Coordinates of C-alpha atoms in Angstrom, one line a residue:
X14 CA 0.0 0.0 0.0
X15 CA 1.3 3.3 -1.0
X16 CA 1.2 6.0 1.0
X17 CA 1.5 9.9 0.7
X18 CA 3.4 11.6 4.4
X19 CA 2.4 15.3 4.6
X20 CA 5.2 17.5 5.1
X21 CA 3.7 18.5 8.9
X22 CA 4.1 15.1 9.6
X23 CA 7.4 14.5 9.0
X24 CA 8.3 18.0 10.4
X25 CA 6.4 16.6 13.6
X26 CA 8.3 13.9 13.7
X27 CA 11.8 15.6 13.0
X28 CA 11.2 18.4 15.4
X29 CA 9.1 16.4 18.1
X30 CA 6.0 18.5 18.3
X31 CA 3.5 19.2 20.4
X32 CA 0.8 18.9 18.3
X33 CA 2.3 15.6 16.5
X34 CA -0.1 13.1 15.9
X35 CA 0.0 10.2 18.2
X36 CA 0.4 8.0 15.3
X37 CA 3.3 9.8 14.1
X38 CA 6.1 7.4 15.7
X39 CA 4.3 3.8 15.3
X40 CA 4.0 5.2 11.2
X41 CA 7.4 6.2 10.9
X42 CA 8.3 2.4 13.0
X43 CA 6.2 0.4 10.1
X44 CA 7.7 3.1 7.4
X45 CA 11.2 2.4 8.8
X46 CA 11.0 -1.3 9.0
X47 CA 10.0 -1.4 5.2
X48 CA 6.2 -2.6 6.1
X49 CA 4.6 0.6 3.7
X50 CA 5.7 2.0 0.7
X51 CA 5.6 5.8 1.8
X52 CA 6.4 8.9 -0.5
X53 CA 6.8 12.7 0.1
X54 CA 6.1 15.1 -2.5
X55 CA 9.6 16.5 -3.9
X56 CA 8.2 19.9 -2.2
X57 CA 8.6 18.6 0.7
X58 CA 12.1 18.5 0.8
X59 CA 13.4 22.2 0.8
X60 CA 10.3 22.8 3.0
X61 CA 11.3 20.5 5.9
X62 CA 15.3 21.8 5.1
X63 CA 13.7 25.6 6.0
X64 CA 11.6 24.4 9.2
X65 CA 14.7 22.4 10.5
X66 CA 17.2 25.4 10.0
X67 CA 16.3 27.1 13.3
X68 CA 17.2 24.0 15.5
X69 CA 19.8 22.2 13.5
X70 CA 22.9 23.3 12.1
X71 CA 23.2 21.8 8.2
X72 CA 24.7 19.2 8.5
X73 CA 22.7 17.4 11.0
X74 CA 19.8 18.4 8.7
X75 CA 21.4 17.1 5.4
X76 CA 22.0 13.3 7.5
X77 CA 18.0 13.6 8.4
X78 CA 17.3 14.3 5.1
X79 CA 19.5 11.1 3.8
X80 CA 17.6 9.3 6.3
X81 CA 14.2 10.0 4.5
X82 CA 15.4 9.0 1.3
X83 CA 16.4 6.0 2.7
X84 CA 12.9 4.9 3.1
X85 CA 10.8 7.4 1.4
X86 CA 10.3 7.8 -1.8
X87 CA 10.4 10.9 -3.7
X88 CA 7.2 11.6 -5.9
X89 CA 7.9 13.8 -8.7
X90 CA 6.6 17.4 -9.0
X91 CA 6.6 19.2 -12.4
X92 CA 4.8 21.1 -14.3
X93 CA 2.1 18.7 -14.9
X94 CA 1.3 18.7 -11.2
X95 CA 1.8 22.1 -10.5
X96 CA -0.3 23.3 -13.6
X97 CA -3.7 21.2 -12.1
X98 CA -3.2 22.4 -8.7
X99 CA -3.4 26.0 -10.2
X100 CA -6.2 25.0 -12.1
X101 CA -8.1 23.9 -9.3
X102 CA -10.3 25.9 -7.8
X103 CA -11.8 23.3 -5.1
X104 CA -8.9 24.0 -2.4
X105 CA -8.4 26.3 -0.7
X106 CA -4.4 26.2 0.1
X107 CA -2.3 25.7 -3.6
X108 CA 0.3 23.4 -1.2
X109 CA -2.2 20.7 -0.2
X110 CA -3.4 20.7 -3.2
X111 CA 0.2 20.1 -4.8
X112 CA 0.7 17.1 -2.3
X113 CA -2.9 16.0 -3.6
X114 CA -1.6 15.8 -7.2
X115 CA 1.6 14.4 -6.1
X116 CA -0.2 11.5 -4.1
X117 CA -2.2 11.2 -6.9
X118 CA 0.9 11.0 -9.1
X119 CA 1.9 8.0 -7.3
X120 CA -1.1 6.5 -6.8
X121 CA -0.9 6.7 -3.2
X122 CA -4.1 5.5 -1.2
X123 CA -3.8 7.7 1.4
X124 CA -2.5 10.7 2.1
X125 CA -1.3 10.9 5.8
X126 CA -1.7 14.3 7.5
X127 CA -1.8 16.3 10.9
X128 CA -4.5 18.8 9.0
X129 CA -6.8 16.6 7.6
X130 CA -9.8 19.3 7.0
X131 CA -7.5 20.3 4.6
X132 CA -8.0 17.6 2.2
X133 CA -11.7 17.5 2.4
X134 CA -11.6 17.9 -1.5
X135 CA -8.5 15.8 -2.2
X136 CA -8.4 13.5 -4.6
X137 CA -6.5 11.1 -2.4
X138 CA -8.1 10.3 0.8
X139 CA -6.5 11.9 3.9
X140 CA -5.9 10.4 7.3
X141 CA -4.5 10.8 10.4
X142 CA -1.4 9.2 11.5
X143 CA -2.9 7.1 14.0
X144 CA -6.2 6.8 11.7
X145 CA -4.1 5.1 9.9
X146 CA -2.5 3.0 12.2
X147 CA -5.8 1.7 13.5
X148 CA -7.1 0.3 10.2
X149 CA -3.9 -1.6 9.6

Protein backbone atom coordinates (compact mmCIF):
# COMPACT_ATOMS: atom_id res chain seq x y z
CA UNK A 1 0.00 0.00 0.00
CA UNK A 2 1.32 3.26 -0.97
CA UNK A 3 1.18 6.04 0.99
CA UNK A 4 1.51 9.94 0.71
CA UNK A 5 3.41 11.63 4.42
CA UNK A 6 2.36 15.34 4.59
CA UNK A 7 5.16 17.49 5.14
CA UNK A 8 3.69 18.52 8.91
CA UNK A 9 4.09 15.07 9.56
CA UNK A 10 7.39 14.49 9.01
CA UNK A 11 8.31 17.98 10.41
CA UNK A 12 6.38 16.64 13.56
CA UNK A 13 8.28 13.87 13.73
CA UNK A 14 11.81 15.56 12.99
CA UNK A 15 11.20 18.40 15.43
CA UNK A 16 9.06 16.37 18.08
CA UNK A 17 6.03 18.50 18.27
CA UNK A 18 3.52 19.15 20.38
CA UNK A 19 0.80 18.90 18.32
CA UNK A 20 2.26 15.64 16.53
CA UNK A 21 -0.08 13.06 15.95
CA UNK A 22 0.02 10.18 18.22
CA UNK A 23 0.43 7.99 15.27
CA UNK A 24 3.31 9.78 14.10
CA UNK A 25 6.08 7.40 15.67
CA UNK A 26 4.31 3.85 15.26
CA UNK A 27 4.04 5.19 11.18
CA UNK A 28 7.44 6.18 10.95
CA UNK A 29 8.35 2.42 13.00
CA UNK A 30 6.18 0.42 10.09
CA UNK A 31 7.75 3.14 7.43
CA UNK A 32 11.20 2.42 8.81
CA UNK A 33 10.96 -1.27 9.05
CA UNK A 34 10.03 -1.38 5.15
CA UNK A 35 6.16 -2.63 6.12
CA UNK A 36 4.58 0.56 3.72
CA UNK A 37 5.71 1.99 0.66
CA UNK A 38 5.63 5.81 1.76
CA UNK A 39 6.43 8.85 -0.51
CA UNK A 40 6.81 12.70 0.10
CA UNK A 41 6.08 15.06 -2.52
CA UNK A 42 9.64 16.48 -3.90
CA UNK A 43 8.17 19.90 -2.18
CA UNK A 44 8.58 18.59 0.75
CA UNK A 45 12.14 18.49 0.85
CA UNK A 46 13.43 22.23 0.81
CA UNK A 47 10.31 22.76 2.97
CA UNK A 48 11.34 20.51 5.93
CA UNK A 49 15.31 21.84 5.09
CA UNK A 50 13.70 25.62 6.05
CA UNK A 51 11.55 24.40 9.23
CA UNK A 52 14.69 22.43 10.50
CA UNK A 53 17.23 25.45 10.00
CA UNK A 54 16.34 27.06 13.29
CA UNK A 55 17.18 24.04 15.50
CA UNK A 56 19.84 22.21 13.53
CA UNK A 57 22.87 23.34 12.12
CA UNK A 58 23.24 21.83 8.20
CA UNK A 59 24.72 19.17 8.47
CA UNK A 60 22.70 17.42 11.02
CA UNK A 61 19.78 18.42 8.69
CA UNK A 62 21.40 17.05 5.35
CA UNK A 63 22.03 13.30 7.52
CA UNK A 64 17.98 13.56 8.44
CA UNK A 65 17.33 14.26 5.09
CA UNK A 66 19.51 11.15 3.76
CA UNK A 67 17.56 9.33 6.35
CA UNK A 68 14.22 9.95 4.50
CA UNK A 69 15.39 8.98 1.34
CA UNK A 70 16.45 5.99 2.67
CA UNK A 71 12.88 4.93 3.14
CA UNK A 72 10.78 7.44 1.39
CA UNK A 73 10.34 7.83 -1.80
CA UNK A 74 10.40 10.94 -3.71
CA UNK A 75 7.16 11.63 -5.88
CA UNK A 76 7.92 13.81 -8.73
CA UNK A 77 6.57 17.37 -8.96
CA UNK A 78 6.56 19.21 -12.39
CA UNK A 79 4.80 21.12 -14.29
CA UNK A 80 2.09 18.69 -14.91
CA UNK A 81 1.33 18.71 -11.21
CA UNK A 82 1.80 22.07 -10.47
CA UNK A 83 -0.27 23.26 -13.62
CA UNK A 84 -3.67 21.18 -12.11
CA UNK A 85 -3.18 22.37 -8.65
CA UNK A 86 -3.44 26.04 -10.19
CA UNK A 87 -6.24 25.02 -12.10
CA UNK A 88 -8.10 23.91 -9.32
CA UNK A 89 -10.28 25.87 -7.76
CA UNK A 90 -11.85 23.29 -5.11
CA UNK A 91 -8.92 24.05 -2.44
CA UNK A 92 -8.40 26.27 -0.71
CA UNK A 93 -4.37 26.22 0.11
CA UNK A 94 -2.28 25.74 -3.64
CA UNK A 95 0.30 23.43 -1.19
CA UNK A 96 -2.19 20.66 -0.18
CA UNK A 97 -3.35 20.70 -3.22
CA UNK A 98 0.24 20.13 -4.76
CA UNK A 99 0.66 17.14 -2.33
CA UNK A 100 -2.91 15.99 -3.63
CA UNK A 101 -1.58 15.79 -7.15
CA UNK A 102 1.63 14.35 -6.08
CA UNK A 103 -0.18 11.54 -4.09
CA UNK A 104 -2.24 11.17 -6.93
CA UNK A 105 0.93 10.95 -9.08
CA UNK A 106 1.92 7.97 -7.30
CA UNK A 107 -1.11 6.47 -6.80
CA UNK A 108 -0.95 6.74 -3.20
CA UNK A 109 -4.05 5.50 -1.22
CA UNK A 110 -3.79 7.74 1.43
CA UNK A 111 -2.54 10.68 2.05
CA UNK A 112 -1.26 10.94 5.79
CA UNK A 113 -1.69 14.34 7.52
CA UNK A 114 -1.81 16.25 10.86
CA UNK A 115 -4.45 18.81 8.99
CA UNK A 116 -6.82 16.55 7.57
CA UNK A 117 -9.85 19.28 6.96
CA UNK A 118 -7.48 20.31 4.62
CA UNK A 119 -7.95 17.56 2.15
CA UNK A 120 -11.65 17.54 2.37
CA UNK A 121 -11.65 17.90 -1.55
CA UNK A 122 -8.48 15.80 -2.24
CA UNK A 123 -8.42 13.50 -4.59
CA UNK A 124 -6.55 11.07 -2.42
CA UNK A 125 -8.08 10.27 0.78
CA UNK A 126 -6.55 11.92 3.91
CA UNK A 127 -5.92 10.36 7.28
CA UNK A 128 -4.52 10.77 10.35
CA UNK A 129 -1.45 9.21 11.47
CA UNK A 130 -2.86 7.13 14.04
CA UNK A 131 -6.21 6.84 11.73
CA UNK A 132 -4.08 5.09 9.87
CA UNK A 133 -2.45 3.00 12.17
CA UNK A 134 -5.81 1.69 13.49
CA UNK A 135 -7.11 0.33 10.16
CA UNK A 136 -3.86 -1.55 9.62
Amino acid sequence: MDLLIDANVIIDYFTNREQKSSGTDALFEYIYAGKLSAYIAAHTVPTVWYVLRKTLAPDERRNLLRALFSCFSVSPLGERELMSALNRNDFPDFEDCVQDECAANVHARYIITRNKKDFARSKIPALLPEEFIRLM
